[in-house]
Short mmCIF file of C-alpha atoms and ligand atoms in Angstrom, two decimals:
data_model
loop_
_atom_site.label_atom_id
_atom_site.label_comp_id
_atom_site.label_asym_id
_atom_site.label_seq_id
_atom_site.Cartn_x
_atom_site.Cartn_y
_atom_site.Cartn_z
CA MET A 1 -24.01 40.85 -71.19
CA THR A 2 -21.29 39.75 -68.08
CA SER A 3 -23.07 38.86 -65.13
CA PHE A 4 -22.09 40.77 -61.64
CA LEU A 5 -20.56 37.61 -60.96
CA HIS A 6 -17.79 37.43 -63.32
CA GLU A 7 -17.77 41.79 -63.09
CA THR A 8 -17.01 40.72 -59.38
CA LEU A 9 -14.49 38.53 -59.40
CA ALA A 10 -12.83 40.57 -62.79
CA GLY A 11 -12.06 43.25 -59.54
CA ASN A 12 -15.19 46.19 -62.01
CA THR A 13 -16.81 46.31 -58.78
CA ALA A 14 -18.89 50.12 -59.75
CA ILE A 15 -19.89 51.13 -56.35
CA ALA A 16 -22.82 54.33 -57.87
CA LEU A 17 -26.42 56.10 -56.61
CA PRO A 18 -28.73 53.95 -57.40
CA TYR A 19 -30.65 53.80 -60.61
CA CYS A 20 -33.62 51.69 -61.38
CA LEU A 21 -35.02 48.98 -63.91
CA PRO A 22 -37.17 49.05 -66.80
CA SER A 23 -39.45 47.09 -63.99
CA GLY A 24 -38.69 50.03 -62.46
CA ALA A 25 -37.81 47.81 -59.01
CA GLY A 26 -34.54 50.04 -57.65
CA VAL A 27 -30.85 48.88 -58.36
CA GLN A 28 -27.80 49.92 -55.14
CA VAL A 29 -24.40 47.59 -55.95
CA MET A 30 -23.18 48.20 -52.13
CA ASP A 31 -19.44 47.20 -52.48
CA GLU A 32 -17.35 43.82 -53.80
CA GLY A 33 -19.84 41.32 -54.18
CA VAL A 34 -23.34 42.93 -52.46
CA ILE A 35 -26.23 44.28 -53.99
CA ARG A 36 -29.64 45.03 -53.22
CA PHE A 37 -32.66 44.86 -55.27
CA GLU A 38 -35.98 47.00 -53.82
CA PRO A 39 -39.74 47.38 -55.24
CA GLN A 40 -40.20 50.26 -57.62
CA GLU A 41 -42.14 52.71 -54.57
CA GLY A 42 -46.15 52.22 -54.28
CA VAL A 43 -45.02 48.17 -54.53
CA LYS A 44 -46.42 46.51 -51.05
CA HIS A 45 -43.76 44.18 -49.46
CA THR A 46 -43.56 42.33 -46.76
CA CYS A 47 -40.42 40.69 -46.75
CA ASP A 48 -36.54 42.11 -45.84
CA VAL A 49 -34.59 39.38 -47.40
CA VAL A 50 -31.05 38.32 -47.12
CA ILE A 51 -29.56 36.00 -49.10
CA SER A 52 -25.72 34.96 -48.88
CA CYS A 53 -23.48 32.10 -50.49
CA GLY A 54 -19.30 31.68 -51.40
CA VAL A 55 -18.84 32.79 -47.87
CA HIS A 56 -16.19 29.59 -48.14
CA GLY A 57 -14.89 30.92 -51.59
CA ASN A 58 -14.90 26.76 -52.47
CA GLU A 59 -18.68 26.21 -52.42
CA THR A 60 -19.23 27.32 -56.32
CA ALA A 61 -22.42 25.44 -56.21
CA PRO A 62 -24.89 28.44 -54.08
CA VAL A 63 -22.21 30.57 -55.88
CA GLU A 64 -23.44 29.53 -59.36
CA LEU A 65 -27.46 29.68 -57.82
CA VAL A 66 -27.42 33.50 -56.80
CA GLU A 67 -25.75 34.64 -59.86
CA GLN A 68 -28.32 33.00 -61.54
CA LEU A 69 -31.58 34.88 -59.60
CA ILE A 70 -29.17 38.30 -59.85
CA GLU A 71 -29.51 37.40 -63.48
CA GLN A 72 -33.18 36.83 -63.02
CA VAL A 73 -34.39 40.44 -61.93
CA CYS A 74 -31.63 42.40 -63.65
CA ALA A 75 -33.34 40.95 -67.19
CA GLY A 76 -37.42 41.17 -65.61
CA ALA A 77 -37.88 38.22 -65.39
CA ILE A 78 -38.72 38.20 -61.61
CA LYS A 79 -40.43 40.94 -60.44
CA VAL A 80 -38.92 42.60 -57.57
CA ARG A 81 -41.30 42.43 -54.37
CA ALA A 82 -39.55 41.99 -51.16
CA ARG A 83 -36.46 44.19 -50.65
CA VAL A 84 -33.49 41.16 -51.15
CA LEU A 85 -29.76 41.52 -49.97
CA PHE A 86 -27.68 39.57 -52.14
CA ILE A 87 -24.29 38.57 -50.64
CA PHE A 88 -20.86 37.24 -52.34
CA GLY A 89 -19.13 36.53 -49.10
CA ASN A 90 -14.93 35.62 -50.13
CA VAL A 91 -14.88 37.35 -52.96
CA ALA A 92 -10.72 37.38 -52.51
CA ALA A 93 -11.24 33.53 -51.67
CA LEU A 94 -14.10 33.17 -54.62
CA ARG A 95 -11.56 34.25 -56.80
CA LEU A 96 -8.99 31.59 -56.09
CA GLY A 97 -11.20 28.89 -56.42
CA GLN A 98 -10.49 28.02 -52.60
CA ARG A 99 -12.33 27.82 -49.08
CA PHE A 100 -10.96 30.84 -47.41
CA VAL A 101 -6.92 32.94 -46.96
CA GLU A 102 -5.74 33.55 -44.06
CA GLU A 103 -8.71 32.04 -41.81
CA ASP A 104 -12.60 30.41 -41.97
CA MET A 105 -14.43 33.60 -42.52
CA ASN A 106 -18.01 31.39 -41.55
CA ARG A 107 -15.77 31.94 -37.13
CA LEU A 108 -14.62 35.52 -37.58
CA PHE A 109 -18.75 37.09 -37.50
CA SER A 110 -19.78 38.46 -34.27
CA ARG A 111 -16.29 39.74 -33.06
CA THR A 112 -15.02 43.26 -31.99
CA PRO A 113 -12.49 44.12 -35.25
CA ASP A 114 -8.66 45.37 -34.49
CA VAL A 115 -5.84 47.22 -36.69
CA GLU A 116 -4.35 44.44 -37.14
CA ASP A 117 -7.16 42.43 -39.06
CA GLY A 118 -6.90 40.46 -42.13
CA VAL A 119 -8.64 40.39 -45.14
CA GLU A 120 -11.21 37.56 -43.32
CA LYS A 121 -12.24 39.47 -40.64
CA ARG A 122 -11.85 43.16 -42.17
CA ARG A 123 -14.73 41.49 -44.71
CA ALA A 124 -17.11 40.07 -41.89
CA ALA A 125 -17.09 42.82 -40.18
CA MET A 126 -17.91 44.72 -43.78
CA LEU A 127 -20.32 42.36 -44.60
CA GLU A 128 -21.98 43.37 -40.85
CA MET A 129 -22.72 46.17 -41.48
CA HIS A 130 -24.10 45.98 -44.66
CA VAL A 131 -26.75 42.97 -42.91
CA MET A 132 -27.06 46.17 -40.53
CA ARG A 133 -28.17 48.54 -42.51
CA PHE A 134 -29.85 46.31 -45.24
CA PHE A 135 -32.44 45.42 -42.10
CA GLN A 136 -32.76 48.37 -39.89
CA ALA A 137 -33.74 50.22 -43.27
CA GLY A 138 -36.24 48.15 -43.49
CA GLY A 139 -38.47 49.12 -40.55
CA GLU A 140 -39.23 46.99 -37.85
CA GLY A 141 -42.80 44.75 -38.84
CA ARG A 142 -41.33 42.80 -41.65
CA SER A 143 -40.36 39.11 -42.50
CA ARG A 144 -36.51 39.13 -41.69
CA LEU A 145 -34.78 36.20 -43.75
CA HIS A 146 -31.36 35.73 -43.78
CA TYR A 147 -30.36 32.13 -45.81
CA ASP A 148 -26.44 31.63 -45.79
CA LEU A 149 -26.21 28.95 -48.83
CA HIS A 150 -23.03 26.75 -48.05
CA THR A 151 -21.84 23.16 -50.06
CA ALA A 152 -19.96 21.32 -47.37
CA ILE A 153 -16.68 20.23 -47.54
CA HIS A 154 -17.71 16.91 -46.40
CA GLY A 155 -19.43 13.77 -47.61
CA SER A 156 -22.89 13.32 -45.71
CA LEU A 157 -25.60 10.78 -45.89
CA ILE A 158 -28.47 13.43 -46.01
CA GLU A 159 -27.32 16.18 -49.04
CA LYS A 160 -29.21 19.45 -47.94
CA PHE A 161 -29.76 20.34 -43.44
CA ALA A 162 -29.52 23.35 -42.63
CA ILE A 163 -28.41 24.60 -38.70
CA TYR A 164 -30.81 27.03 -36.96
CA PRO A 165 -28.89 29.23 -34.72
CA LEU A 166 -29.57 29.43 -30.59
CA PRO A 167 -32.64 31.12 -30.88
CA LYS A 168 -32.15 34.61 -27.72
CA PRO A 169 -33.16 34.14 -24.34
CA ASN A 170 -36.57 34.94 -25.47
CA LYS A 171 -37.18 33.29 -28.01
CA SER A 172 -37.58 29.72 -29.51
CA PHE A 173 -38.09 27.77 -32.65
CA SER A 174 -40.05 28.06 -34.77
CA ALA A 175 -41.95 25.43 -36.53
CA MET A 176 -43.00 27.48 -39.54
CA GLU A 177 -39.51 28.88 -40.86
CA ILE A 178 -38.02 24.68 -40.24
CA ALA A 179 -41.68 23.56 -42.87
CA ARG A 180 -40.49 26.90 -44.37
CA LEU A 181 -37.04 25.24 -45.67
CA SER A 182 -39.04 22.01 -46.40
CA LEU A 183 -40.05 24.40 -49.23
CA ALA A 184 -37.08 24.70 -49.78
CA GLY A 185 -35.89 21.27 -50.23
CA VAL A 186 -33.89 20.75 -46.60
CA ASP A 187 -35.83 18.44 -44.98
CA THR A 188 -32.79 17.97 -42.04
CA VAL A 189 -31.93 20.62 -39.68
CA LEU A 190 -30.21 20.45 -36.61
CA LEU A 191 -30.54 23.06 -33.48
CA GLN A 192 -27.66 25.46 -32.26
CA SER A 193 -26.95 24.89 -28.44
CA THR A 194 -24.81 27.59 -27.49
CA THR A 195 -23.52 30.98 -29.91
CA SER A 196 -21.54 30.73 -32.80
CA SER A 197 -19.17 33.02 -34.92
CA THR A 198 -21.33 32.20 -38.64
CA PHE A 199 -22.96 34.43 -39.87
CA SER A 200 -26.42 33.19 -39.92
CA PHE A 201 -25.34 33.55 -36.09
CA PHE A 202 -24.83 36.97 -36.01
CA THR A 203 -27.88 37.73 -38.83
CA SER A 204 -30.14 35.81 -35.83
CA ARG A 205 -29.02 38.22 -32.70
CA GLN A 206 -27.96 41.36 -34.04
CA CYS A 207 -31.06 41.97 -36.90
CA ASP A 208 -33.57 39.57 -35.42
CA ALA A 209 -33.89 37.66 -38.76
CA ALA A 210 -35.03 34.29 -39.33
CA SER A 211 -31.34 33.32 -39.92
CA PHE A 212 -29.75 29.72 -41.14
CA THR A 213 -26.64 27.92 -42.56
CA ILE A 214 -27.79 25.19 -45.35
CA GLU A 215 -25.80 22.96 -46.54
CA LEU A 216 -26.36 21.88 -50.20
CA GLY A 217 -25.26 18.88 -50.32
CA SER A 218 -20.53 18.65 -51.69
CA ALA A 219 -18.37 21.29 -53.11
CA ARG A 220 -17.65 21.39 -56.51
CA PRO A 221 -15.46 24.19 -58.84
CA PHE A 222 -17.79 26.23 -61.21
CA GLY A 223 -18.74 24.22 -63.45
CA GLN A 224 -18.69 20.64 -62.09
CA ASN A 225 -22.33 21.52 -59.87
CA LYS A 226 -24.28 19.48 -62.56
CA GLY A 227 -24.86 16.24 -59.48
CA ILE A 228 -27.03 19.13 -57.12
CA ASP A 229 -30.54 19.99 -57.63
CA LEU A 230 -31.53 23.36 -56.24
CA SER A 231 -35.25 23.32 -58.74
CA LYS A 232 -36.50 24.07 -55.46
CA MET A 233 -34.17 26.05 -53.17
CA ALA A 234 -34.57 28.02 -57.30
CA ALA A 235 -37.96 28.18 -56.37
CA TYR A 236 -38.83 28.82 -53.30
CA LEU A 237 -36.18 31.70 -53.43
CA GLN A 238 -37.78 32.84 -56.46
CA GLY A 239 -40.60 32.97 -54.82
CA LEU A 240 -39.06 35.14 -51.47
CA ILE A 241 -38.20 38.02 -54.09
CA GLN A 242 -41.54 37.97 -55.41
CA GLY A 243 -43.01 38.44 -52.55
CA VAL A 244 -44.91 34.93 -51.93
CA LEU A 245 -43.99 34.24 -47.93
CA PRO A 246 -45.32 31.45 -47.55
CA GLU A 247 -46.66 29.72 -44.18
CA PRO A 248 -46.74 26.56 -42.87
CA GLU A 249 -48.36 26.04 -40.13
CA LEU A 250 -47.18 22.14 -38.68
CA VAL A 251 -43.53 20.32 -40.25
CA PRO A 252 -43.91 18.13 -42.91
CA ALA A 253 -43.86 14.90 -40.88
CA HIS A 254 -40.43 14.08 -42.92
CA VAL A 255 -38.64 16.23 -41.68
CA GLN A 256 -36.50 15.16 -39.04
CA ILE A 257 -34.58 17.17 -36.17
CA PHE A 258 -31.25 17.45 -35.02
CA ARG A 259 -29.81 18.93 -32.09
CA VAL A 260 -26.37 18.82 -29.78
CA SER A 261 -25.68 16.24 -27.52
CA ARG A 262 -22.65 17.48 -26.55
CA GLU A 263 -19.14 18.98 -28.80
CA ILE A 264 -16.14 16.50 -29.07
CA PRO A 265 -12.68 18.85 -27.73
CA LYS A 266 -9.93 18.68 -28.65
CA LYS A 267 -7.90 19.93 -25.96
CA SER A 268 -3.50 18.86 -27.45
CA THR A 269 -1.79 17.76 -30.48
CA ASP A 270 -2.64 14.39 -28.90
CA PHE A 271 -5.80 14.58 -29.76
CA LYS A 272 -6.85 11.19 -31.91
CA PHE A 273 -10.15 10.30 -33.21
CA ALA A 274 -11.04 6.34 -33.33
CA ILE A 275 -12.73 6.75 -36.89
CA ASP A 276 -11.23 8.45 -40.94
CA GLY A 277 -11.54 12.25 -40.53
CA LYS A 278 -13.16 11.64 -43.69
CA THR A 279 -16.27 10.51 -42.18
CA ASP A 280 -19.63 10.93 -43.54
CA ASN A 281 -21.89 14.22 -41.76
CA PHE A 282 -24.18 12.08 -39.71
CA THR A 283 -22.95 8.46 -39.10
CA PRO A 284 -24.91 7.21 -36.68
CA LEU A 285 -22.26 6.09 -33.62
CA PRO A 286 -23.16 2.81 -31.35
CA VAL A 287 -22.46 3.24 -27.93
CA GLY A 288 -20.49 2.88 -26.40
CA MET A 289 -17.82 3.43 -28.65
CA VAL A 290 -14.27 5.04 -28.21
CA LEU A 291 -14.76 8.32 -30.08
CA ALA A 292 -11.40 9.76 -30.24
CA VAL A 293 -8.64 10.30 -27.06
CA ASP A 294 -6.73 12.75 -25.62
CA GLN A 295 -4.05 13.11 -23.56
CA GLY A 296 -4.56 8.99 -22.58
CA GLU A 297 -8.44 10.41 -22.11
CA SER A 298 -11.56 8.45 -23.94
CA PHE A 299 -14.64 10.02 -25.18
CA VAL A 300 -16.95 7.58 -25.32
CA VAL A 301 -20.63 7.57 -27.00
CA THR A 302 -23.42 7.16 -24.24
CA GLU A 303 -26.11 8.73 -26.58
CA SER A 304 -28.26 7.11 -28.49
CA ASP A 305 -29.07 7.40 -31.58
CA ALA A 306 -25.85 9.78 -31.95
CA ARG A 307 -24.52 10.55 -34.80
CA ILE A 308 -21.52 12.32 -35.98
CA ILE A 309 -21.58 15.57 -38.11
CA PHE A 310 -18.61 18.60 -39.01
CA PRO A 311 -15.97 15.96 -37.61
CA ASN A 312 -11.99 17.56 -38.77
CA PRO A 313 -9.05 16.58 -36.12
CA ASP A 314 -7.04 19.16 -37.71
CA VAL A 315 -8.55 22.42 -35.64
CA PRO A 316 -6.26 24.01 -33.81
CA PRO A 317 -6.49 22.61 -30.42
CA GLY A 318 -8.52 24.44 -27.68
CA GLN A 319 -10.87 24.15 -31.23
CA ARG A 320 -13.68 21.34 -31.51
CA ALA A 321 -13.43 18.41 -33.52
CA GLY A 322 -17.15 17.41 -34.67
CA LEU A 323 -20.35 17.23 -32.67
CA ILE A 324 -22.16 14.38 -32.36
CA ILE A 325 -26.17 14.93 -32.32
CA VAL A 326 -29.16 13.16 -31.44
CA PRO A 327 -32.82 13.35 -32.96
CA ALA A 328 -34.58 16.10 -30.85
CA HIS A 329 -38.14 14.72 -30.34
CA HIS A 330 -39.57 18.31 -30.16
CA LEU A 331 -38.28 21.30 -30.86
CA PRO A 332 -37.62 23.25 -27.70
CA THR A 333 -39.31 25.98 -26.16
ZN1 LIG B 401 -19.59 26.40 -46.16
#
């Protein structure tokens, strides 16, 4: 039997009426690469979970993981005791094995649609609609989770890490959510300091979900992901689907939490990094180091224990060419 992923990549999306698995769980294909499972009527469930991957089409390890989860659910190997929406984000780019077709989709959420929108902008707007509907239909009072799974185009000194979207003004970062990530094998968390145009920021703000962008290793083509160990993440997600929502109260001592100290602005085409643009994520930066020069102006590291993340000198002027992060010694409230 061919998988939902294979059918999707082959362009065989059949959007039909919902049907039931032999176990009684409901299935509905919502859109190309978007499939929803719901527990059998009468089964008590406490959480609504969105598991997305492939927002960047060359990041295949999480796509393979999600494909396996869908297959396990369809085969009855995992019982559905939570509402779950699986999303293959950028199907057009997945077909090409490329990060994107026209533009980076993870910078295109929370915007106003326009008639001139290209493939990624239209897809982002559709995904927003699907997650809004999914969470709304679940109703109030249940835990809402969204894990947007990625692999990094960069090398990284820390293989797995999560980006925690900035909460609404009246909310704070949750220790329990960070502790849950640790159960999934993600022991490093970067707290966002600004609003953002990512998928996880959208669901965090607009759907009131506990949302994370999760980086799980480095990006490789399909079938070449053996070096990435996703067993803890797989077990955690299998648990969630089966209705097991752990409630750890304390963040384990080994978990590292960082916050953004500053963005590295690229103001003009004169911008030059003093470091290699391929520098690994989380590389330490010494105080006093000239990190970049732009129009004769130096950008100097002033923070102690600083590290760099997402260095990219090739972004268009006006965007950030990287972030300086520092340890967060306690969760801001
Ligand atoms: Zn990505």
